[in-house]
Short mmCIF file of C-alpha atoms and ligand atoms in Angstrom, two decimals:
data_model
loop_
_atom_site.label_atom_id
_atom_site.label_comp_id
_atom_site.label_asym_id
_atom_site.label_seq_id
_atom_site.Cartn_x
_atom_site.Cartn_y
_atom_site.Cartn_z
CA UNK A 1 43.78 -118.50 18.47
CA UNK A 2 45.27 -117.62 15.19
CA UNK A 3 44.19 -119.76 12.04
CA UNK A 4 47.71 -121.03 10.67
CA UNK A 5 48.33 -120.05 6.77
CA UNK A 6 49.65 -122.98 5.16
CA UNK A 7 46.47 -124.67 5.22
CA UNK A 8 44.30 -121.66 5.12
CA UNK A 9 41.18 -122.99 3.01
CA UNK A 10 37.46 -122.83 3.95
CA UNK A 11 37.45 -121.19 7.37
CA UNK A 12 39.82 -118.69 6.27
CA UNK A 13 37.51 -117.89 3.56
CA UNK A 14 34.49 -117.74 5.70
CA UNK A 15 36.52 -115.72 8.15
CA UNK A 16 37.06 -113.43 5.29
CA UNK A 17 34.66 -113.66 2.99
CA UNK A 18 36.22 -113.19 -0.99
CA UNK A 19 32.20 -112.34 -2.02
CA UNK A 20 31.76 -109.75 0.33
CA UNK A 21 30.41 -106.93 -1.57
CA UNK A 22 27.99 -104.12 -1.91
CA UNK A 23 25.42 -106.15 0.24
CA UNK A 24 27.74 -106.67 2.80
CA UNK A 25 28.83 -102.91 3.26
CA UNK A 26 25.29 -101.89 3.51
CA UNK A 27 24.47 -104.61 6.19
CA UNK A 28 27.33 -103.94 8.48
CA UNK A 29 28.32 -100.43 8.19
CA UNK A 30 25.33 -98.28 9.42
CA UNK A 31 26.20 -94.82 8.29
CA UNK A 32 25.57 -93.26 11.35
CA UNK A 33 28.38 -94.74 13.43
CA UNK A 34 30.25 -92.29 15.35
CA UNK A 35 33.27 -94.58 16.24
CA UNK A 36 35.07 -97.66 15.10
CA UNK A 37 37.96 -99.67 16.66
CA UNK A 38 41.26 -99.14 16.17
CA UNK A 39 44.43 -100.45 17.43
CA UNK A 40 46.85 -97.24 18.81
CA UNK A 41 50.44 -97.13 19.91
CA UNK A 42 50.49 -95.34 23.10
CA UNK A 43 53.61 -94.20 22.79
CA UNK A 44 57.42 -96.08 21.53
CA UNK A 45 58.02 -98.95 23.45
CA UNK A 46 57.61 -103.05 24.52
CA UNK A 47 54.35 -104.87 23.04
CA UNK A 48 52.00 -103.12 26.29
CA UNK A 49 52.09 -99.89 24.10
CA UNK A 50 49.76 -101.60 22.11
CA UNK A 51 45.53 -101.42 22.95
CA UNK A 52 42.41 -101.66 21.15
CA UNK A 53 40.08 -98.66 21.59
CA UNK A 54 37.51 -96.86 19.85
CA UNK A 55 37.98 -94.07 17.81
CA UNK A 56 35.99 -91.08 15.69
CA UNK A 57 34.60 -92.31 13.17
CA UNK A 58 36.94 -90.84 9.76
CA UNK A 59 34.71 -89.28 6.61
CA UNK A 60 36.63 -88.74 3.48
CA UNK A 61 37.79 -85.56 2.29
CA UNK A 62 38.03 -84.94 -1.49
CA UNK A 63 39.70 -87.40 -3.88
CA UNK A 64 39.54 -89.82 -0.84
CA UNK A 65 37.62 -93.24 -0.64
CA UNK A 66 36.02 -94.22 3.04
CA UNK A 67 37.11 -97.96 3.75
CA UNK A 68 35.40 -100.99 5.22
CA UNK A 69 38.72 -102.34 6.16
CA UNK A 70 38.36 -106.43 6.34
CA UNK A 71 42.12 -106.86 7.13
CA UNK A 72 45.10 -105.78 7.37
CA UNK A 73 49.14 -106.45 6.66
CA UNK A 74 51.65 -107.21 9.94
CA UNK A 75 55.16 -106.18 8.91
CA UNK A 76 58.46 -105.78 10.54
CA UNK A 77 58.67 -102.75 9.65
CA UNK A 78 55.93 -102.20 12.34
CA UNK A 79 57.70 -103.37 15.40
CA UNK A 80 60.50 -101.04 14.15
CA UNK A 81 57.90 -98.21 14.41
CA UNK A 82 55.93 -100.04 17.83
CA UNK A 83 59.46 -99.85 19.23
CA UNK A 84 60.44 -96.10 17.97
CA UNK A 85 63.36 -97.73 15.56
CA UNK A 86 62.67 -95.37 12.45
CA UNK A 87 64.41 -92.09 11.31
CA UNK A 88 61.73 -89.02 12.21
CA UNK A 89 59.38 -91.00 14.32
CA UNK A 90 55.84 -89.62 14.02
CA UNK A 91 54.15 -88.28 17.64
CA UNK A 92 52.31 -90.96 19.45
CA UNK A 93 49.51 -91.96 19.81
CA UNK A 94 49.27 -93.06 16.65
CA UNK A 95 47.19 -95.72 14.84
CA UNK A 96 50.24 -97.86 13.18
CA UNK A 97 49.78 -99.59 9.76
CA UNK A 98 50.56 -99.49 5.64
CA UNK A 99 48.40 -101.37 4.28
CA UNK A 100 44.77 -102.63 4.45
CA UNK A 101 42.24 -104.05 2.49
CA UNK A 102 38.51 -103.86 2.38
CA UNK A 103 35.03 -102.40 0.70
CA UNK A 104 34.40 -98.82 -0.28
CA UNK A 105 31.66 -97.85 1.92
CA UNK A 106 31.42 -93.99 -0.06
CA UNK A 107 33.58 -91.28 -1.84
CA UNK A 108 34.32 -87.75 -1.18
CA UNK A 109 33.82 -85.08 -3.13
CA UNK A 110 35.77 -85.20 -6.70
CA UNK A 111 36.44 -89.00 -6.51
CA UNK A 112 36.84 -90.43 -9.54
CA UNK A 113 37.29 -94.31 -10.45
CA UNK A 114 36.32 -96.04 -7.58
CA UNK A 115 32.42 -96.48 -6.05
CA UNK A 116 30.51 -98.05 -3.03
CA UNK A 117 31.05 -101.66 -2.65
CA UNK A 118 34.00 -101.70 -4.57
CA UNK A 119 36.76 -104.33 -3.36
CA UNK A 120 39.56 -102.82 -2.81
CA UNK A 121 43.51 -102.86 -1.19
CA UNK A 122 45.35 -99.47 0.08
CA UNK A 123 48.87 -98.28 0.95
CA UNK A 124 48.19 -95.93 4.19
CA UNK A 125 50.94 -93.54 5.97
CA UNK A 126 50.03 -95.16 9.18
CA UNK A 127 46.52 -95.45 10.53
CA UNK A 128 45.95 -98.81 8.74
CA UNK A 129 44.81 -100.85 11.56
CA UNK A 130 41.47 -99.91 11.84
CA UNK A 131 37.71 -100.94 11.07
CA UNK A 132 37.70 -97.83 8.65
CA UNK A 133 39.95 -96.13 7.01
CA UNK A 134 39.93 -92.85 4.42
CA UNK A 135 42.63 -92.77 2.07
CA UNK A 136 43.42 -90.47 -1.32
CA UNK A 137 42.83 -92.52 -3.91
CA UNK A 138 46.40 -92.38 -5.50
CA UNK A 139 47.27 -94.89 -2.94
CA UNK A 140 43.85 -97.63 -3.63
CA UNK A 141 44.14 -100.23 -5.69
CA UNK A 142 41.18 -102.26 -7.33
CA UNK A 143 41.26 -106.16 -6.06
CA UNK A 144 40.50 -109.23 -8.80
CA UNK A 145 37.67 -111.10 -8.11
CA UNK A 146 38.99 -114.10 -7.37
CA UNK A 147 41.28 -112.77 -4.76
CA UNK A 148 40.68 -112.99 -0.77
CA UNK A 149 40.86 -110.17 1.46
CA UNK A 150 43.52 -111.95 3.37
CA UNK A 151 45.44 -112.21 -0.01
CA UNK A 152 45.26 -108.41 -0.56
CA UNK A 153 46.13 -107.69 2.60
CA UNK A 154 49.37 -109.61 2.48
CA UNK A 155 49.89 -108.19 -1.68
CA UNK A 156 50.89 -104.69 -1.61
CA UNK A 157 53.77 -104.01 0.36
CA UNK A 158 55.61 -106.61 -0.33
CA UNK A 159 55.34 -107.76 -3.86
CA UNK A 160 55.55 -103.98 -4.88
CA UNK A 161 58.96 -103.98 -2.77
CA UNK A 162 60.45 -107.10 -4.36
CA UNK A 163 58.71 -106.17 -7.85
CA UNK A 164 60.56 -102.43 -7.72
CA UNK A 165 63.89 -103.79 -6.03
CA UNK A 166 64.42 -106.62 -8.77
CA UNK A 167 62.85 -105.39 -11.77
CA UNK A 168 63.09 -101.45 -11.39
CA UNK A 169 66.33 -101.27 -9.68
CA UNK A 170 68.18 -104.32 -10.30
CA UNK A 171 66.95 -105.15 -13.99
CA UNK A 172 66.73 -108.77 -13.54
CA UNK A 173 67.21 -111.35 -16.64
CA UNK A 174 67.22 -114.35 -17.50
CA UNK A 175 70.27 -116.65 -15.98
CA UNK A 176 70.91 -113.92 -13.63
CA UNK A 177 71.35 -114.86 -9.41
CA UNK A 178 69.81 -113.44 -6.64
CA UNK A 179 70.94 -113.69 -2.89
CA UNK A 180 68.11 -112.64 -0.37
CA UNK A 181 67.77 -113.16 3.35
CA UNK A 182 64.47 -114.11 5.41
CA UNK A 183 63.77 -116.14 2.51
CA UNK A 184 60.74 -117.48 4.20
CA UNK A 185 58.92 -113.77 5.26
CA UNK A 186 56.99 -111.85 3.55
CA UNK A 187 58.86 -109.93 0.82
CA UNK A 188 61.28 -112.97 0.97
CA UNK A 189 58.51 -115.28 -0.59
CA UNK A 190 57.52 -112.80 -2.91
CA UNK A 191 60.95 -111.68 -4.08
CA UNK A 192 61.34 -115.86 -4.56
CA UNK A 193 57.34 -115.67 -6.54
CA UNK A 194 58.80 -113.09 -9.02
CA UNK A 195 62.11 -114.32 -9.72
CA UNK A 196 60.58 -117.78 -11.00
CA UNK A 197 58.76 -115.87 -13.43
CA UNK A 198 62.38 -115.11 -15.38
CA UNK A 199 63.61 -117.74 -16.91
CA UNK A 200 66.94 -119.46 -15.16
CA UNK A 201 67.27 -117.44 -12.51
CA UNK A 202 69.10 -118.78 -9.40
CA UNK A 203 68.40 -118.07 -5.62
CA UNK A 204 70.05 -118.45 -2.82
CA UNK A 205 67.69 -117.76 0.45
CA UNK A 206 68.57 -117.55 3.43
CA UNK A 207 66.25 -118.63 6.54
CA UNK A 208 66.17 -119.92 10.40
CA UNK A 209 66.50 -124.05 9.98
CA UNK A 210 63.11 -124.50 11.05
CA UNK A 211 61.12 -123.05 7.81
CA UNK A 212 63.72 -124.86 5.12
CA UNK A 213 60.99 -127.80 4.95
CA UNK A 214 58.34 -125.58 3.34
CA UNK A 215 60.03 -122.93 1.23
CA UNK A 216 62.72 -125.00 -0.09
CA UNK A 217 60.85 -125.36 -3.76
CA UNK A 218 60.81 -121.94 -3.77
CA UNK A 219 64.48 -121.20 -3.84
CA UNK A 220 67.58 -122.72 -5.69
CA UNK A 221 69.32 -122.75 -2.39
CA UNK A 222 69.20 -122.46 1.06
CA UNK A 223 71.33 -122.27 3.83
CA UNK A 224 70.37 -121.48 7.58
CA UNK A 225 70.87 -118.05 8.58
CA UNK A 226 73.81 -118.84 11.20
CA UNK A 227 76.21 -120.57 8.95
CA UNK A 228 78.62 -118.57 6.66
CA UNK A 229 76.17 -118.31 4.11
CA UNK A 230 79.66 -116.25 2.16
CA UNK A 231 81.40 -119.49 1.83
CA UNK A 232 78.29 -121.50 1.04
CA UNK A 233 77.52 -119.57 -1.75
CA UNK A 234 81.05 -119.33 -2.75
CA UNK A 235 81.21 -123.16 -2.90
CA UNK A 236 78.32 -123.16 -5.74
CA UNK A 237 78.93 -119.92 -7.62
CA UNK A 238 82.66 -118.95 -7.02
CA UNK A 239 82.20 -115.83 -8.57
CA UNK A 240 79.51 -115.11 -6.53
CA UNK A 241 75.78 -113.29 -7.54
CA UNK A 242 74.44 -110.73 -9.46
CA UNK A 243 72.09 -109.14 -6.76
CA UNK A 244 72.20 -109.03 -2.95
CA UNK A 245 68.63 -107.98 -1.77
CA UNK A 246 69.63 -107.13 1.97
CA UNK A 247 67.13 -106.43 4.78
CA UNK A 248 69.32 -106.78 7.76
CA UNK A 249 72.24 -104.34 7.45
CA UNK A 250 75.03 -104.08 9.72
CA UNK A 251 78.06 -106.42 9.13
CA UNK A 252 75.95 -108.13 6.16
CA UNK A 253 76.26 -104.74 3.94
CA UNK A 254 80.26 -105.55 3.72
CA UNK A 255 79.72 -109.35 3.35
CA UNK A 256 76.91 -108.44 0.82
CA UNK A 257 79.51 -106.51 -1.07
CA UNK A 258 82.27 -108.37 -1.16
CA UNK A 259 79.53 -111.45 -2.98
CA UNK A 260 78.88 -109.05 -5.54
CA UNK A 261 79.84 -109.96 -9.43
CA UNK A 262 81.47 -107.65 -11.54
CA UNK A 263 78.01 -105.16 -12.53
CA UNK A 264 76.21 -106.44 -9.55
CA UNK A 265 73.97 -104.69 -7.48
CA UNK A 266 73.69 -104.37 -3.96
CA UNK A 267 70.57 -103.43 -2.36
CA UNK A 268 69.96 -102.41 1.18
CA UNK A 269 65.89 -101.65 1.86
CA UNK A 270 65.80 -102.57 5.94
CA UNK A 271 67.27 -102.97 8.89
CA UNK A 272 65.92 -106.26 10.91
CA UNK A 273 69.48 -106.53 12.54
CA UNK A 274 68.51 -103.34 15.06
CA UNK A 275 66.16 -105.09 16.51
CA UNK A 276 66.81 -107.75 19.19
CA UNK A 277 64.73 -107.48 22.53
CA UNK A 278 61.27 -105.98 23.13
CA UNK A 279 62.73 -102.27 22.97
CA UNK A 280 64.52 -100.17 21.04
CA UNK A 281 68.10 -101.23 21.90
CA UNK A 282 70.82 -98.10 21.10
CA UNK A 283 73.45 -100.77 21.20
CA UNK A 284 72.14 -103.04 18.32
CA UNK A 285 71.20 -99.71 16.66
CA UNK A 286 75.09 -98.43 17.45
CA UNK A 287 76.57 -101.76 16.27
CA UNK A 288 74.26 -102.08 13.29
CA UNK A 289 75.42 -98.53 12.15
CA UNK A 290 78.91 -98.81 13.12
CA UNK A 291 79.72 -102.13 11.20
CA UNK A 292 78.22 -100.83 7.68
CA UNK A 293 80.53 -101.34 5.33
CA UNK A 294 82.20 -97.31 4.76
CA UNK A 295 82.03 -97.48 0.83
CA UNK A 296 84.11 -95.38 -1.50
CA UNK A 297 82.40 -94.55 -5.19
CA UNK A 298 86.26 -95.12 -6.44
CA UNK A 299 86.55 -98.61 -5.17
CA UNK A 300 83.29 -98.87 -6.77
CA UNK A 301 84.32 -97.96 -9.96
CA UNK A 302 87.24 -99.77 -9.87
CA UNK A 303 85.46 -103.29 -9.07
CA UNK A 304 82.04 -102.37 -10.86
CA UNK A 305 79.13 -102.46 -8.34
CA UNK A 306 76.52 -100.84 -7.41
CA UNK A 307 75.12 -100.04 -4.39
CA UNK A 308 71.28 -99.21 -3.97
CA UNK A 309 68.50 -98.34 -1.37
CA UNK A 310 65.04 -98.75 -1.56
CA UNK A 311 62.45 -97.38 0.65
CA UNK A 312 58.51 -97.94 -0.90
CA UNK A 313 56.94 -95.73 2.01
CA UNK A 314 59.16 -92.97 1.06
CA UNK A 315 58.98 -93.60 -2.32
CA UNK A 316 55.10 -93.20 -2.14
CA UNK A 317 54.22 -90.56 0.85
CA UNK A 318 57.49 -88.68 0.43
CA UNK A 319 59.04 -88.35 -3.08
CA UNK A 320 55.84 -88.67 -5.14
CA UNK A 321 56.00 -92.58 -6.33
CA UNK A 322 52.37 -92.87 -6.55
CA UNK A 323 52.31 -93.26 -10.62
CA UNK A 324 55.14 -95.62 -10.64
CA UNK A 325 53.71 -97.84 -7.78
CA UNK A 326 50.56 -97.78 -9.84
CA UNK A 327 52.48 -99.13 -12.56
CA UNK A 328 54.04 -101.78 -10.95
CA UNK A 329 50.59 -102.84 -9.16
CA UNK A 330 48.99 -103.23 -12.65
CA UNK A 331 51.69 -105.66 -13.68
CA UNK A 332 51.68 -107.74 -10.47
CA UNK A 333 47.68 -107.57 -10.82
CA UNK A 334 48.01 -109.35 -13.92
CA UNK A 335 50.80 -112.01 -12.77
CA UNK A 336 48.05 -112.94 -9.70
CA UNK A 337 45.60 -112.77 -12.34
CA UNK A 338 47.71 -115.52 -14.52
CA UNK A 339 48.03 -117.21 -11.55
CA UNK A 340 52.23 -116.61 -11.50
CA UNK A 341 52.42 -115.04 -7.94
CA UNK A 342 50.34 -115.70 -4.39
CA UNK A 343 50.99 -114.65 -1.50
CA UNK A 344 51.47 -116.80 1.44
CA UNK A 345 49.51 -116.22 4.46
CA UNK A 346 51.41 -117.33 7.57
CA UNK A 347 48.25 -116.46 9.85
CA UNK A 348 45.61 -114.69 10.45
CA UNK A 349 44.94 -112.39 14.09
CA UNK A 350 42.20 -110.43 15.76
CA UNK A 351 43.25 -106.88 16.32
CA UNK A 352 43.07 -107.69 19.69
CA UNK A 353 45.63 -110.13 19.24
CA UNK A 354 48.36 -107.72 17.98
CA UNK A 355 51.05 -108.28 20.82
CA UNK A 356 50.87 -111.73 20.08
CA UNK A 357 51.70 -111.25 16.15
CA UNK A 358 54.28 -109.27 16.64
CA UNK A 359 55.65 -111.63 19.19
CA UNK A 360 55.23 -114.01 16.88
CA UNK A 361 57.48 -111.93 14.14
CA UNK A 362 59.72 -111.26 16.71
CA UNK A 363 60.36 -114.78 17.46
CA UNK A 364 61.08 -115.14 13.83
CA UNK A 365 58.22 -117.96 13.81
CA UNK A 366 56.85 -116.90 10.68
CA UNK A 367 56.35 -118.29 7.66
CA UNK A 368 55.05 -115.55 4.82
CA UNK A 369 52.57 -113.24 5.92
CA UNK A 370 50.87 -112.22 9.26
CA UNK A 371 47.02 -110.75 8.46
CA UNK A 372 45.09 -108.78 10.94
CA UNK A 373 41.59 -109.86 10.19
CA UNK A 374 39.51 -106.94 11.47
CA UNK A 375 35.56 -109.23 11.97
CA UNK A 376 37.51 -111.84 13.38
CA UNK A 377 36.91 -112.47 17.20
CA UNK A 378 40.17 -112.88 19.73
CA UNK A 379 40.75 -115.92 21.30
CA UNK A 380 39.08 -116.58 25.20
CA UNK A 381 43.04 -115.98 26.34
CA UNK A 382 43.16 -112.35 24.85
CA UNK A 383 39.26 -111.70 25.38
CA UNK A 384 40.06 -111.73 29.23
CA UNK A 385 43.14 -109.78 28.64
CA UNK A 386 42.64 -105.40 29.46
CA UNK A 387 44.31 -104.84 26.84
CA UNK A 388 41.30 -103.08 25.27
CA UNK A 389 40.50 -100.78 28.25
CA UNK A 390 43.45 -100.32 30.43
CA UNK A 391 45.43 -96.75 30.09
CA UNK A 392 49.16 -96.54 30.11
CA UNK A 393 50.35 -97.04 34.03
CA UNK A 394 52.82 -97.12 36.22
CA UNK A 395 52.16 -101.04 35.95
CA UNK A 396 52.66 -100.97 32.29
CA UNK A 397 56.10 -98.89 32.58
CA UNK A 398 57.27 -100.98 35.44
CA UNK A 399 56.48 -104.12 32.85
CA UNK A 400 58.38 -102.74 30.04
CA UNK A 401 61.45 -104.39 29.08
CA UNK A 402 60.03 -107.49 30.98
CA UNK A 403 61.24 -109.63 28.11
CA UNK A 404 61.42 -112.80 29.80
CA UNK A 405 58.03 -112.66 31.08
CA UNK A 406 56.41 -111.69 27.70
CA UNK A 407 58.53 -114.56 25.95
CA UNK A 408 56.66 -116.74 28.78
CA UNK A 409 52.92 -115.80 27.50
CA UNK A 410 51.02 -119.51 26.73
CA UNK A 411 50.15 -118.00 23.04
CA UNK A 412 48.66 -121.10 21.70
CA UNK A 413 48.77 -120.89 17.45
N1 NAP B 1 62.31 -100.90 2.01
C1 NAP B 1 61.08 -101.33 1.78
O1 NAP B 1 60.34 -100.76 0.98
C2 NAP B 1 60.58 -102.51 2.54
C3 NAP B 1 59.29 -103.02 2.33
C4 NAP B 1 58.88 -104.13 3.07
C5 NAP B 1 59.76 -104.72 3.97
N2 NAP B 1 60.99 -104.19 4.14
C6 NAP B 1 61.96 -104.84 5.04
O2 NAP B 1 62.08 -106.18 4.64
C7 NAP B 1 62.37 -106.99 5.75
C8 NAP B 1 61.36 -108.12 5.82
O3 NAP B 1 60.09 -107.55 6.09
P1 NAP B 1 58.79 -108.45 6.20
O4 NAP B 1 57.72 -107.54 6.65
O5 NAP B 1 58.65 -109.28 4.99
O6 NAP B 1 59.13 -109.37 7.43
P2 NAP B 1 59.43 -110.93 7.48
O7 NAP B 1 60.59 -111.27 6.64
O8 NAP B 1 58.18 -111.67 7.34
O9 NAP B 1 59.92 -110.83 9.00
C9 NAP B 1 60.26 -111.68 9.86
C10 NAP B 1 61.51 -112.51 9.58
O10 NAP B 1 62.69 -111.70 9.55
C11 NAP B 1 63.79 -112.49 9.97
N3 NAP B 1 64.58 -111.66 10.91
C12 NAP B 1 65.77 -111.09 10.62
N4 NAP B 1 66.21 -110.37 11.64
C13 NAP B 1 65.30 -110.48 12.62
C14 NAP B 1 65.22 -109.95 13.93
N5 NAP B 1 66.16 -109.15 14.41
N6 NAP B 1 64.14 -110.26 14.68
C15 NAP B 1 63.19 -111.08 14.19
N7 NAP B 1 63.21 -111.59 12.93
C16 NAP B 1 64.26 -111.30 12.16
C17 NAP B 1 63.20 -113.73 10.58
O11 NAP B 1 63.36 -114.78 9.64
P3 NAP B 1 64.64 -115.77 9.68
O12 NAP B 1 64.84 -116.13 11.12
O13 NAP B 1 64.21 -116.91 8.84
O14 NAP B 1 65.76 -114.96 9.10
C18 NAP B 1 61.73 -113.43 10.71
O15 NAP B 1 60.90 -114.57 10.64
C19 NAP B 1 62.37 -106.05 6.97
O16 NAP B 1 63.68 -105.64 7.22
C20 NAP B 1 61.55 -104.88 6.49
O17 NAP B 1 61.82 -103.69 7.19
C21 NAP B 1 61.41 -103.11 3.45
#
């Protein structure tokens, strides 16, 4: 059963431990070990692509750091890649994953800043989701003290998304207005976090109904994500916003657009709108591409916008970002540090427990962040489950696209 986030105090912190240190890689990592678990996507598919086996055990190469992991970050952006929704998938089977956090258990050759025992968070091209991980060090990151692994596993990606979209691309200031959707996710909450930290800045969220009770403090306004959220904000600011941060695409990229103030900036950095069942659906991806706004730069010019993407993963495996991202990290280190930003933990999962995050995500039940805590044990439900030894079947295939009956599952939270 999954530990719910908004009240995640003492048995989160003994689940993961914030003090676990040098002691604790030394007790539980015998150096020998030839394997370690691992969650792997079979292949591109429904939620039974997903199983928990064992794998070799990685060594680091030079400049690289050898990871304890003690959890890890769930984001949409995984079910995108669980369901083969990404430009250039990778080959399966793959271990999926971006970020992780955990304690250095040793360095390859030519490592320089980090040491055993170190506490520490990662960006990872994939292969995240795993006991241990070896990563380059460009991509590790140093954790405070005071912070929890859970914390650092639900930091990275998303306040370095919102941080770079807002402050790096947008150039928010003071009295400016910001218009974001999935207010209450992950990079929602955090985009929300940063822009109280500039004085007078309004923001409209948008959200499903059900999580307005607990994120309304952290937005100006919100309105539920079925109503014309055009004419809502239209009533308030008839001029409309300054920035549109917007993760679903489709038919919002013209609505987004046509919000924009005079200067404003229009962001696209995702794509939630493609996804609607289990699988990869051609027609949402069809629909989603076909109702994108067709933009020309001299209508731009004439009405004075700008239009943006944003991609952190290609920013940081594929056009060199690493410096920059460093950067940023330092600053939002020092805004946890001042106590300015948190992130919020919706819940926490075994890796055994995967299908039923991502359900979870899927139903759009989430409130901030969903951790996959890597010593934590899976409920009685899931340990009876073979999803940790069964092989891809014809049973499997013939489930596949079984929608209903997965939507059925008694997942207790
Ligand atoms: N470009 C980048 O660098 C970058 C980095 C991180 C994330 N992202 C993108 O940012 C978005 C949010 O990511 P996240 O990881 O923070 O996830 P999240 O917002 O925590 O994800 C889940 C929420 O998305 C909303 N949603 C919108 N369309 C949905 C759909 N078709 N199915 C299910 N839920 C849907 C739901 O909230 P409501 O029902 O309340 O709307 C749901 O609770 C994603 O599009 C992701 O790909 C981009």
């Amino acid at each position: 059963m999954a530990k719910e986030g908004a009240d995640m105090t003492e048995e989160t912190e003994y689940m993961i431990d914030r003090n676990a240190g040098k002691e604790a890689a030394s007790v539980e990592s015998p150096s020998n070990a030839k394997e370690m678990r691992a969650v792997v996507l079979a292949g591109f598919g429904g939620l039974n692509k997903l199983r928990v086996t064992r794998k070799a055990m990685p060594e680091p190469q030079d400049g690289e750091v050898k990871i304890r992991v003690k959890a890890c970050g769930l984001n949409f952006l995984d079910l995108m890649v669980r369901q083969g929704n990404i430009d250039n998938p990778p080959k399966t089977p793959l271990v999926p994953g971006f970020e992780c956090c955990g304690i250095v258990e040793s360095v390859g050759e030519n490592t320089q800043g980090f040491e055993i025992g170190d506490r520490v968070m990662a960006f990872m091209n994939y292969n995240a989701w795993a006991e241990v991980v070896c990563t380059p060090v460009d991509f590790v990151y140093k954790m405070p003290d005071e912070m929890m692994f859970a914390e650092a596993a639900a930091f990275s990606l998303n306040f370095v998304a919102a941080y770079m979209m807002l402050f790096e691309v947008a150039s928010l200031r003071e009295g400016m207005s910001v218009l974001v959707h999935s207010a209450g996710g992950a990079v929602g909450q955090a985009v929300a976090q940063l822009c109280s930290t500039v004085p007078n800045v309004t923001v409209f969220g948008i959200a499903s109904c059900f999580k307005h009770a607990s994120i309304k403090d952290s937005v100006t306004h919100l309105f539920d994500r079925n109503t014309d959220y055009i004419q809502e904000v239209k009533k308030i600011s008839p001029d409309g916003v300054d920035i549109v941060l917007d993760c679903l695409c489709g038919e919002n990229t013209g609505k987004s657009l046509s919000l924009l103030k005079p200067l404003g900036t229009y962001i696209l950095y995702g794509a939630s709108n493609m996804v609607t069942g289990e699988t990869k659906s051609f027609f949402s991806f069809a629909k989603s591409w076909w109702q994108v706004e067709k933009v020309n730069p001299i209508k731009l010019y004439e009405e004075n916008k700008v239009i943006a993407g944003f991609s952190l993963l290609n920013l940081l495996f594929k056009q060199g970002g690493c410096n920059l991202v460093k950067s940023v990290m330092d600053k939002l280190l020092s805004l946890y540090k001042q106590k300015k930003i948190r992130p919020l933990v919706d819940s926490l999962w075994a890796l055994e427990e995967v299908k039923e995050a991502m359900q979870r995500i899927h139903d759009r039940g989430n409130i901030g962040k969903l951790i996959l805590d890597v010593e934590k044990s899976p409920t009685p439900l899931m340990a009876n489950d073979s999803t940790e030894t069964s092989e891809a079947g014809e049973e499997e295939e013939e489930a596949e696209g079984d929608n209903d009956s997965k939507e059925r599952m008694p997942f207790i939270h």
